[in-house]
Amino acid sequence: MRKYGIVDTTFSRIDMGNIAIKTIKKEDLDSEVIRYTVPGIKDTPVAAKKLIEKGCDGVITLGWVGKTMLDKYSYLAASIGLITVQILTSKHIIDVTIHEDEADDIDKLKEIAIDRVVKHSKNLVKLIRDGENSLTPFAGKGLRQGYKDAGPID
Ligand code: RDL
Ligand code: RDL
Ligand code: RDL
């Protein structure tokens, strides 16, 4: 049985945790999912590390970044933290981030968020359950999360 960790935030304006749980449970029937909610993105690296220490094989973080420059600096710091935890633990942490300025319209933002969470939850399951070569058939295909695929350049 595989163990997946989900880290989400109270800062986020969409409950992405529920979407990730549903997707992972549907994709991997032999799985356990542990959820850890923190205030904001800068709190996600330690939460992810704690979930890995509790036995998670991989983690998905669900962050929401506000519109200001300060928010973007917070994201950069959080992202470097998440990469550091991955290097220290040799476990995948899939960083799902929604930037509030990706769309003006809240319905569009929601659509981006749902698409990105679902696609990256599936990516996490593939990497953890099916191993290092599981995404190789899709290499170079211009896949995108939150948007339509860009596609390959022939
Ligand atoms: O440790 C408490 C906070 O510092 C932490 O939760 C931060 O991640 C909160 N935060 C900011 O301070 C900020 O300027 C967040 C953002 N911007 C942001 O855009 N998204 C967040 N948190 O999730
Ligand atoms: O962990 C999941 C994603 O966060 C990770 O795969 C990122 O590298 C995806 N990504 C972005 O989030 C982004 O804003 C990528 C780019 N831009 C990019 O320009 N090239 C990428 N990934 O390969
Ligand atoms: O080509 C349009 C988008 O792919 C581009 O604007 C990306 O930077 C958008 N994006 C993010 O901002 C992000 O934080 C993406 C991801 N994460 C991601 O994980 N996958 C994407 N885009 O395809």
Tab-separated table of C-alpha atoms and ligand atoms in Angstrom:
chain	number	residue	atom	x	y	z
A	1	MET	CA	0.000	0.000	0.000
A	2	ARG	CA	1.265	3.450	-0.896
A	3	LYS	CA	1.054	6.437	1.399
A	4	TYR	CA	0.521	9.919	-0.065
A	5	GLY	CA	0.775	13.233	1.764
A	6	ILE	CA	-1.280	16.309	0.985
A	7	VAL	CA	-0.288	19.732	2.285
A	8	ASP	CA	-2.764	22.547	1.813
A	9	THR	CA	-3.264	26.025	3.245
A	10	THR	CA	-5.911	28.164	4.865
A	11	PHE	CA	-4.646	31.036	2.640
A	12	SER	CA	-6.000	29.291	-0.454
A	13	ARG	CA	-9.391	30.457	-1.708
A	14	ILE	CA	-10.272	27.029	-3.110
A	15	ASP	CA	-10.371	23.762	-1.182
A	16	MET	CA	-7.813	22.022	-3.350
A	17	GLY	CA	-7.126	19.392	-0.653
A	18	ASN	CA	-10.452	17.672	-1.243
A	19	ILE	CA	-9.896	17.546	-4.998
A	20	ALA	CA	-6.436	15.992	-4.510
A	21	ILE	CA	-7.721	13.383	-2.030
A	22	LYS	CA	-10.539	12.318	-4.367
A	23	THR	CA	-8.227	12.103	-7.367
A	24	ILE	CA	-5.485	10.126	-5.599
A	25	LYS	CA	-7.970	7.663	-4.054
A	26	LYS	CA	-9.612	7.119	-7.434
A	27	GLU	CA	-6.287	6.666	-9.266
A	28	ASP	CA	-4.641	4.423	-6.664
A	29	LEU	CA	-7.110	2.069	-4.993
A	30	ASP	CA	-4.435	0.696	-2.680
A	31	SER	CA	-3.494	3.975	-1.042
A	32	GLU	CA	-3.607	5.876	2.206
A	33	VAL	CA	-3.769	9.665	2.122
A	34	ILE	CA	-2.685	11.915	4.980
A	35	ARG	CA	-3.651	15.607	4.930
A	36	TYR	CA	-1.866	18.398	6.767
A	37	THR	CA	-3.257	21.933	6.576
A	38	VAL	CA	-1.014	24.911	7.391
A	39	PRO	CA	-1.625	28.688	7.299
A	40	GLY	CA	0.339	29.562	4.150
A	41	ILE	CA	2.860	28.518	1.537
A	42	LYS	CA	5.929	29.295	3.614
A	43	ASP	CA	4.688	26.712	6.131
A	44	THR	CA	4.456	23.957	3.507
A	45	PRO	CA	8.106	22.742	3.379
A	46	VAL	CA	8.229	21.608	7.000
A	47	ALA	CA	4.759	20.075	6.753
A	48	ALA	CA	5.862	18.086	3.698
A	49	LYS	CA	9.011	16.966	5.523
A	50	LYS	CA	6.985	15.835	8.535
A	51	LEU	CA	4.640	13.817	6.296
A	52	ILE	CA	7.643	12.121	4.664
A	53	GLU	CA	9.029	11.338	8.129
A	54	LYS	CA	5.652	9.741	8.922
A	55	GLY	CA	6.162	7.370	6.013
A	56	CYS	CA	4.641	9.122	3.007
A	57	ASP	CA	6.140	7.910	-0.273
A	58	GLY	CA	5.406	11.265	-1.919
A	59	VAL	CA	3.670	14.547	-1.169
A	60	ILE	CA	1.604	17.067	-3.124
A	61	THR	CA	1.492	20.656	-1.888
A	62	LEU	CA	-1.388	22.923	-2.822
A	63	GLY	CA	-0.420	26.570	-2.645
A	64	TRP	CA	-2.179	29.809	-3.478
A	65	VAL	CA	-0.125	32.906	-4.224
A	66	GLY	CA	-1.597	36.393	-3.885
A	67	LYS	CA	-1.230	39.162	-6.444
A	68	THR	CA	1.465	41.349	-4.881
A	69	MET	CA	5.252	41.274	-5.239
A	70	LEU	CA	5.479	40.295	-1.553
A	71	ASP	CA	3.332	37.234	-2.259
A	72	LYS	CA	5.597	36.262	-5.150
A	73	TYR	CA	8.683	36.519	-2.915
A	74	SER	CA	6.902	34.266	-0.423
A	75	TYR	CA	6.306	31.762	-3.214
A	76	LEU	CA	9.943	31.814	-4.307
A	77	ALA	CA	11.047	31.182	-0.720
A	78	ALA	CA	8.514	28.370	-0.308
A	79	SER	CA	9.477	26.805	-3.619
A	80	ILE	CA	13.176	26.750	-2.709
A	81	GLY	CA	12.176	25.207	0.636
A	82	LEU	CA	10.162	22.478	-1.103
A	83	ILE	CA	13.022	21.692	-3.478
A	84	THR	CA	15.407	21.526	-0.512
A	85	VAL	CA	13.158	19.010	1.281
A	86	GLN	CA	13.031	16.887	-1.877
A	87	ILE	CA	16.809	16.840	-2.138
A	88	LEU	CA	17.239	16.049	1.554
A	89	THR	CA	14.666	13.224	1.582
A	90	SER	CA	14.912	11.926	-2.016
A	91	LYS	CA	11.098	11.951	-2.178
A	92	HIS	CA	8.923	13.750	-4.689
A	93	ILE	CA	6.990	16.792	-3.582
A	94	ILE	CA	4.717	17.897	-6.394
A	95	ASP	CA	4.335	21.648	-6.062
A	96	VAL	CA	0.897	22.737	-7.219
A	97	THR	CA	0.642	26.502	-7.146
A	98	ILE	CA	-2.144	28.785	-8.234
A	99	HIS	CA	-1.136	32.399	-8.778
A	100	GLU	CA	-4.082	34.669	-8.164
A	101	ASP	CA	-3.080	36.856	-11.120
A	102	GLU	CA	-3.274	33.953	-13.577
A	103	ALA	CA	-6.857	35.050	-14.352
A	104	ASP	CA	-9.047	38.062	-13.572
A	105	ASP	CA	-12.206	36.046	-13.551
A	106	ILE	CA	-12.726	33.869	-10.445
A	107	ASP	CA	-14.509	31.157	-12.406
A	108	LYS	CA	-11.513	30.871	-14.747
A	109	LEU	CA	-9.166	30.756	-11.728
A	110	LYS	CA	-11.215	27.913	-10.297
A	111	GLU	CA	-11.062	26.050	-13.591
A	112	ILE	CA	-7.251	26.437	-13.680
A	113	ALA	CA	-6.978	25.254	-10.069
A	114	ILE	CA	-9.114	22.143	-10.533
A	115	ASP	CA	-7.335	21.137	-13.757
A	116	ARG	CA	-3.882	21.672	-12.200
A	117	VAL	CA	-4.688	19.763	-9.001
A	118	VAL	CA	-6.226	16.801	-10.852
A	119	LYS	CA	-3.412	16.503	-13.415
A	120	HIS	CA	-0.630	16.856	-10.855
A	121	SER	CA	-2.337	14.378	-8.466
A	122	LYS	CA	-2.264	11.886	-11.331
A	123	ASN	CA	1.406	12.735	-11.973
A	124	LEU	CA	2.212	12.029	-8.322
A	125	VAL	CA	0.469	8.647	-8.394
A	126	LYS	CA	2.323	7.708	-11.581
A	127	LEU	CA	5.717	8.674	-10.144
A	128	ILE	CA	5.129	6.893	-6.827
A	129	ARG	CA	3.271	3.781	-7.938
A	130	ASP	CA	4.697	3.226	-11.407
A	131	GLY	CA	8.264	4.441	-10.902
A	132	GLU	CA	10.928	6.546	-12.522
A	133	ASN	CA	10.087	5.786	-16.154
A	134	SER	CA	6.331	6.162	-15.806
A	135	LEU	CA	6.194	9.620	-17.407
A	136	THR	CA	8.732	8.875	-20.147
A	137	PRO	CA	6.040	8.015	-22.748
A	138	PHE	CA	4.829	11.620	-22.327
A	139	ALA	CA	8.262	13.270	-22.586
A	140	GLY	CA	8.410	16.178	-25.021
A	141	LYS	CA	4.645	16.323	-25.412
A	142	GLY	CA	4.215	19.882	-24.112
A	143	LEU	CA	1.855	18.856	-21.341
A	144	ARG	CA	0.422	21.650	-19.189
A	145	GLN	CA	-1.494	21.704	-15.936
A	146	GLY	CA	-4.196	24.312	-15.564
A	147	TYR	CA	-4.255	24.959	-19.298
A	148	LYS	CA	-4.628	23.079	-22.536
A	149	ASP	CA	-1.455	21.257	-23.522
A	150	ALA	CA	0.981	23.343	-25.559
A	151	GLY	CA	1.854	20.256	-27.593
A	152	PRO	CA	5.117	19.154	-29.167
A	153	ILE	CA	7.065	21.131	-31.791
A	154	ASP	CA	7.613	18.883	-34.783
B	1	RDL	O1	4.331	31.395	8.781
B	1	RDL	C1	3.221	32.282	8.678
B	1	RDL	C2	3.210	33.022	7.308
B	1	RDL	O2	4.388	33.762	7.165
B	1	RDL	C3	3.094	32.022	6.178
B	1	RDL	O3	1.885	31.315	6.329
B	1	RDL	C4	3.119	32.712	4.784
B	1	RDL	O4	3.198	31.733	3.784
B	1	RDL	C5	1.868	33.572	4.576
B	1	RDL	N1	1.914	34.326	3.283
B	1	RDL	C6	2.502	35.558	3.230
B	1	RDL	O5	3.055	36.028	4.267
B	1	RDL	C7	2.475	36.321	2.023
B	1	RDL	O6	2.989	37.480	1.961
B	1	RDL	C8	1.358	33.789	2.151
B	1	RDL	C9	1.338	34.549	0.958
B	1	RDL	N2	1.865	35.814	0.930
B	1	RDL	C10	0.753	33.977	-0.210
B	1	RDL	O7	0.674	34.590	-1.274
B	1	RDL	N3	0.250	32.721	-0.102
B	1	RDL	C11	0.306	31.988	1.048
B	1	RDL	N4	0.844	32.526	2.154
B	1	RDL	O8	-0.144	30.831	1.074
B	2	RDL	O1	6.021	19.939	-9.031
B	2	RDL	C1	5.070	20.257	-10.018
B	2	RDL	C2	5.404	21.573	-10.761
B	2	RDL	O2	5.469	22.626	-9.830
B	2	RDL	C3	6.734	21.453	-11.469
B	2	RDL	O3	6.668	20.390	-12.394
B	2	RDL	C4	7.110	22.768	-12.208
B	2	RDL	O4	8.463	22.624	-12.695
B	2	RDL	C5	6.172	23.069	-13.394
B	2	RDL	N1	6.469	24.406	-14.034
B	2	RDL	C6	5.888	25.529	-13.540
B	2	RDL	O5	5.173	25.451	-12.498
B	2	RDL	C7	6.086	26.774	-14.191
B	2	RDL	O6	5.534	27.832	-13.745
B	2	RDL	C8	7.315	24.487	-15.106
B	2	RDL	C9	7.505	25.741	-15.745
B	2	RDL	N2	6.844	26.844	-15.274
B	2	RDL	C10	8.388	25.809	-16.871
B	2	RDL	O7	8.599	26.863	-17.469
B	2	RDL	N3	9.005	24.665	-17.255
B	2	RDL	C11	8.813	23.474	-16.627
B	2	RDL	N4	7.979	23.388	-15.566
B	2	RDL	O8	9.401	22.433	-17.013
B	3	RDL	O1	1.937	28.277	-20.753
B	3	RDL	C1	1.038	28.767	-19.787
B	3	RDL	C2	1.415	28.265	-18.384
B	3	RDL	O2	1.855	26.954	-18.476
B	3	RDL	C3	2.489	29.143	-17.731
B	3	RDL	O3	1.984	30.418	-17.534
B	3	RDL	C4	2.893	28.542	-16.381
B	3	RDL	O4	3.894	29.292	-15.742
B	3	RDL	C5	1.671	28.442	-15.448
B	3	RDL	N1	1.941	27.549	-14.295
B	3	RDL	C6	2.175	28.084	-13.057
B	3	RDL	O5	2.167	29.344	-12.924
B	3	RDL	C7	2.415	27.224	-11.948
B	3	RDL	O6	2.643	27.695	-10.804
B	3	RDL	C8	1.954	26.193	-14.458
B	3	RDL	C9	2.183	25.366	-13.339
B	3	RDL	N2	2.390	25.901	-12.104
B	3	RDL	C10	2.196	23.961	-13.534
B	3	RDL	O7	2.394	23.198	-12.582
B	3	RDL	N3	1.969	23.498	-14.781
B	3	RDL	C11	1.753	24.313	-15.845
B	3	RDL	N4	1.727	25.638	-15.679
B	3	RDL	O8	1.571	23.823	-16.988
